[in-house]
PDB file of C-alpha atoms in Angstrom:
ATOM      1  CA  MET A 863      14.801 -13.075 -12.275  1.00  0.00           C
ATOM      2  CA  HIS A 864      16.777 -16.266 -11.678  1.00  0.00           C
ATOM      3  CA  ARG A 865      18.775 -15.793 -14.933  1.00  0.00           C
ATOM      4  CA  PHE A 866      19.449 -12.152 -13.988  1.00  0.00           C
ATOM      5  CA  ASN A 867      20.807 -13.209 -10.603  1.00  0.00           C
ATOM      6  CA  GLN A 868      23.055 -15.873 -12.132  1.00  0.00           C
ATOM      7  CA  ALA A 869      24.387 -13.698 -14.945  1.00  0.00           C
ATOM      8  CA  LEU A 870      24.996 -10.389 -13.201  1.00  0.00           C
ATOM      9  CA  LEU A 871      25.076 -10.709  -9.443  1.00  0.00           C
ATOM     10  CA  ASN A 872      26.978 -12.570  -6.785  1.00  0.00           C
ATOM     11  CA  PHE A 873      23.935 -12.661  -4.512  1.00  0.00           C
ATOM     12  CA  ALA A 874      20.246 -13.448  -4.769  1.00  0.00           C
ATOM     13  CA  PHE A 875      18.375 -10.323  -5.860  1.00  0.00           C
ATOM     14  CA  GLU A 876      14.718 -10.713  -4.950  1.00  0.00           C
ATOM     15  CA  ILE A 877      11.923  -8.231  -5.458  1.00  0.00           C
ATOM     16  CA  ARG A 878       8.176  -8.099  -5.029  1.00  0.00           C
ATOM     17  CA  MET A 879       5.903  -5.463  -6.471  1.00  0.00           C
ATOM     18  CA  GLY A 880       2.358  -4.206  -6.106  1.00  0.00           C
ATOM     19  CA  LEU A 881       0.531  -2.233  -8.788  1.00  0.00           C
ATOM     20  CA  ASN A 882      -2.668  -0.220  -8.750  1.00  0.00           C
ATOM     21  CA  PHE A 883      -4.209   2.612 -10.730  1.00  0.00           C
ATOM     22  CA  GLY A 884      -6.684   5.357  -9.981  1.00  0.00           C
ATOM     23  CA  PRO A 885      -6.940   8.956  -8.776  1.00  0.00           C
ATOM     24  CA  VAL A 886      -4.326  10.401  -6.427  1.00  0.00           C
ATOM     25  CA  THR A 887      -3.583  13.714  -4.752  1.00  0.00           C
ATOM     26  CA  ALA A 888      -0.087  14.943  -5.542  1.00  0.00           C
ATOM     27  CA  GLY A 889       2.011  17.910  -4.586  1.00  0.00           C
ATOM     28  CA  VAL A 890       5.243  19.394  -3.365  1.00  0.00           C
ATOM     29  CA  ILE A 891       5.534  19.575   0.418  1.00  0.00           C
ATOM     30  CA  GLY A 892       8.026  21.125   2.797  1.00  0.00           C
ATOM     31  CA  THR A 893       9.451  24.598   3.362  1.00  0.00           C
ATOM     32  CA  THR A 894      13.224  24.189   3.386  1.00  0.00           C
ATOM     33  CA  LYS A 895      13.600  20.736   1.908  1.00  0.00           C
ATOM     34  CA  LEU A 896      10.962  20.288  -0.779  1.00  0.00           C
ATOM     35  CA  PHE A 897       9.838  16.934  -2.082  1.00  0.00           C
ATOM     36  CA  TYR A 898       7.080  15.615  -4.289  1.00  0.00           C
ATOM     37  CA  ASP A 899       4.645  13.082  -2.851  1.00  0.00           C
ATOM     38  CA  ILE A 900       1.351  11.370  -3.678  1.00  0.00           C
ATOM     39  CA  TRP A 901      -1.495  10.347  -1.354  1.00  0.00           C
ATOM     40  CA  GLY A 902      -4.842   8.634  -1.411  1.00  0.00           C
ATOM     41  CA  ASP A 903      -6.626   5.307  -1.464  1.00  0.00           C
ATOM     42  CA  THR A 904      -4.992   4.366  -4.776  1.00  0.00           C
ATOM     43  CA  VAL A 905      -1.538   4.739  -3.217  1.00  0.00           C
ATOM     44  CA  ASN A 906      -2.566   2.858  -0.074  1.00  0.00           C
ATOM     45  CA  VAL A 907      -3.880  -0.117  -2.081  1.00  0.00           C
ATOM     46  CA  ALA A 908      -0.691  -0.195  -4.198  1.00  0.00           C
ATOM     47  CA  SER A 909       1.346  -0.257  -0.991  1.00  0.00           C
ATOM     48  CA  ARG A 910      -0.747  -3.134   0.360  1.00  0.00           C
ATOM     49  CA  MET A 911      -0.334  -5.046  -2.915  1.00  0.00           C
ATOM     50  CA  ASP A 912       3.415  -4.743  -2.402  1.00  0.00           C
ATOM     51  CA  SER A 913       3.529  -5.527   1.316  1.00  0.00           C
ATOM     52  CA  THR A 914       1.310  -8.621   1.002  1.00  0.00           C
ATOM     53  CA  GLY A 915       2.922  -9.840  -2.220  1.00  0.00           C
ATOM     54  CA  GLU A 916       5.339 -12.696  -2.786  1.00  0.00           C
ATOM     55  CA  LYS A 917       8.998 -12.580  -3.836  1.00  0.00           C
ATOM     56  CA  GLY A 918       9.465 -12.502  -7.588  1.00  0.00           C
ATOM     57  CA  LYS A 919       5.830 -11.618  -8.313  1.00  0.00           C
ATOM     58  CA  ILE A 920       3.741  -8.566  -9.207  1.00  0.00           C
ATOM     59  CA  GLN A 921       0.433  -8.461  -7.337  1.00  0.00           C
ATOM     60  CA  VAL A 922      -2.598  -6.435  -8.464  1.00  0.00           C
ATOM     61  CA  PRO A 923      -6.177  -5.993  -7.225  1.00  0.00           C
ATOM     62  CA  GLU A 924      -8.956  -7.684  -9.186  1.00  0.00           C
ATOM     63  CA  TYR A 925     -10.114  -4.517 -10.990  1.00  0.00           C
ATOM     64  CA  VAL A 926      -6.605  -3.962 -12.383  1.00  0.00           C
ATOM     65  CA  ALA A 927      -6.449  -7.563 -13.650  1.00  0.00           C
ATOM     66  CA  LEU A 928      -9.867  -7.163 -15.296  1.00  0.00           C
ATOM     67  CA  ALA A 929      -8.860  -3.883 -16.956  1.00  0.00           C
ATOM     68  CA  LEU A 930      -5.619  -5.366 -18.341  1.00  0.00           C
ATOM     69  CA  LYS A 931      -6.788  -8.914 -19.163  1.00  0.00           C
ATOM     70  CA  ASP A 932      -6.634  -8.335 -22.938  1.00  0.00           C
ATOM     71  CA  LYS A 933      -2.944  -7.412 -22.782  1.00  0.00           C
ATOM     72  CA  TYR A 934      -1.607  -9.535 -19.922  1.00  0.00           C
ATOM     73  CA  GLN A 935      -2.104 -12.944 -18.362  1.00  0.00           C
ATOM     74  CA  PHE A 936      -2.912 -13.163 -14.668  1.00  0.00           C
ATOM     75  CA  GLU A 937      -2.957 -15.940 -12.096  1.00  0.00           C
ATOM     76  CA  LEU A 938      -5.602 -15.795  -9.375  1.00  0.00           C
ATOM     77  CA  ARG A 939      -4.012 -15.509  -5.953  1.00  0.00           C
ATOM     78  CA  GLY A 940      -7.304 -15.401  -4.069  1.00  0.00           C
ATOM     79  CA  GLU A 941      -8.586 -13.259  -1.242  1.00  0.00           C
ATOM     80  CA  ILE A 942      -6.210 -11.542   1.150  1.00  0.00           C
ATOM     81  CA  ASP A 943      -6.724  -9.291   4.158  1.00  0.00           C
ATOM     82  CA  VAL A 944      -5.856  -5.712   3.245  1.00  0.00           C
ATOM     83  CA  LYS A 945      -5.296  -3.309   6.138  1.00  0.00           C
ATOM     84  CA  GLY A 946      -7.919  -0.560   6.081  1.00  0.00           C
ATOM     85  CA  LYS A 947     -10.063  -2.484   3.575  1.00  0.00           C
ATOM     86  CA  SER A 948     -12.204  -5.563   3.517  1.00  0.00           C
ATOM     87  CA  ARG A 949     -10.828  -8.774   2.032  1.00  0.00           C
ATOM     88  CA  MET A 950      -9.626  -8.225  -1.521  1.00  0.00           C
ATOM     89  CA  THR A 951      -9.316 -10.629  -4.434  1.00  0.00           C
ATOM     90  CA  THR A 952      -5.869 -10.285  -5.984  1.00  0.00           C
ATOM     91  CA  TYR A 953      -3.958 -11.656  -8.952  1.00  0.00           C
ATOM     92  CA  PHE A 954      -0.329 -12.112  -9.935  1.00  0.00           C
ATOM     93  CA  LEU A 955       0.800 -10.746 -13.300  1.00  0.00           C
ATOM     94  CA  LYS A 956       2.180 -13.638 -15.359  1.00  0.00           C
ATOM     95  CA  ALA A 957       3.078 -12.435 -18.887  1.00  0.00           C
ATOM     96  CA  ASN A 958       2.069 -10.474 -21.954  1.00  0.00           C
ATOM     97  CA  SER A 959      -0.919 -11.978 -23.734  1.00  0.00           C
ATOM     98  CA  ASN A 960       0.643 -11.535 -27.197  1.00  0.00           C
ATOM     99  CA  LYS A 961      -2.811 -11.101 -28.680  1.00  0.00           C
TER     100      LYS A 961
END
């Protein structure tokens, strides 16, 4: 991210991201202006991973880190308070495992 900022931009571009996977409800809503949207617990947790994350990092819940541990490296962040949930153990995605 730092190299990207230096090479291409005249300002500091910072991003944080939250990832999750699981079942969702999806559909087109509206009558005159239609748009596609998704809902459900999976979406809510992904949103919380983003909103409680840190700049320059991708945060995931523990079950995502466990499911992807053979392909990616993760750093334990620890437990965080997640609105609408109990405390959740989360991880930051570090890199490909190159296994």
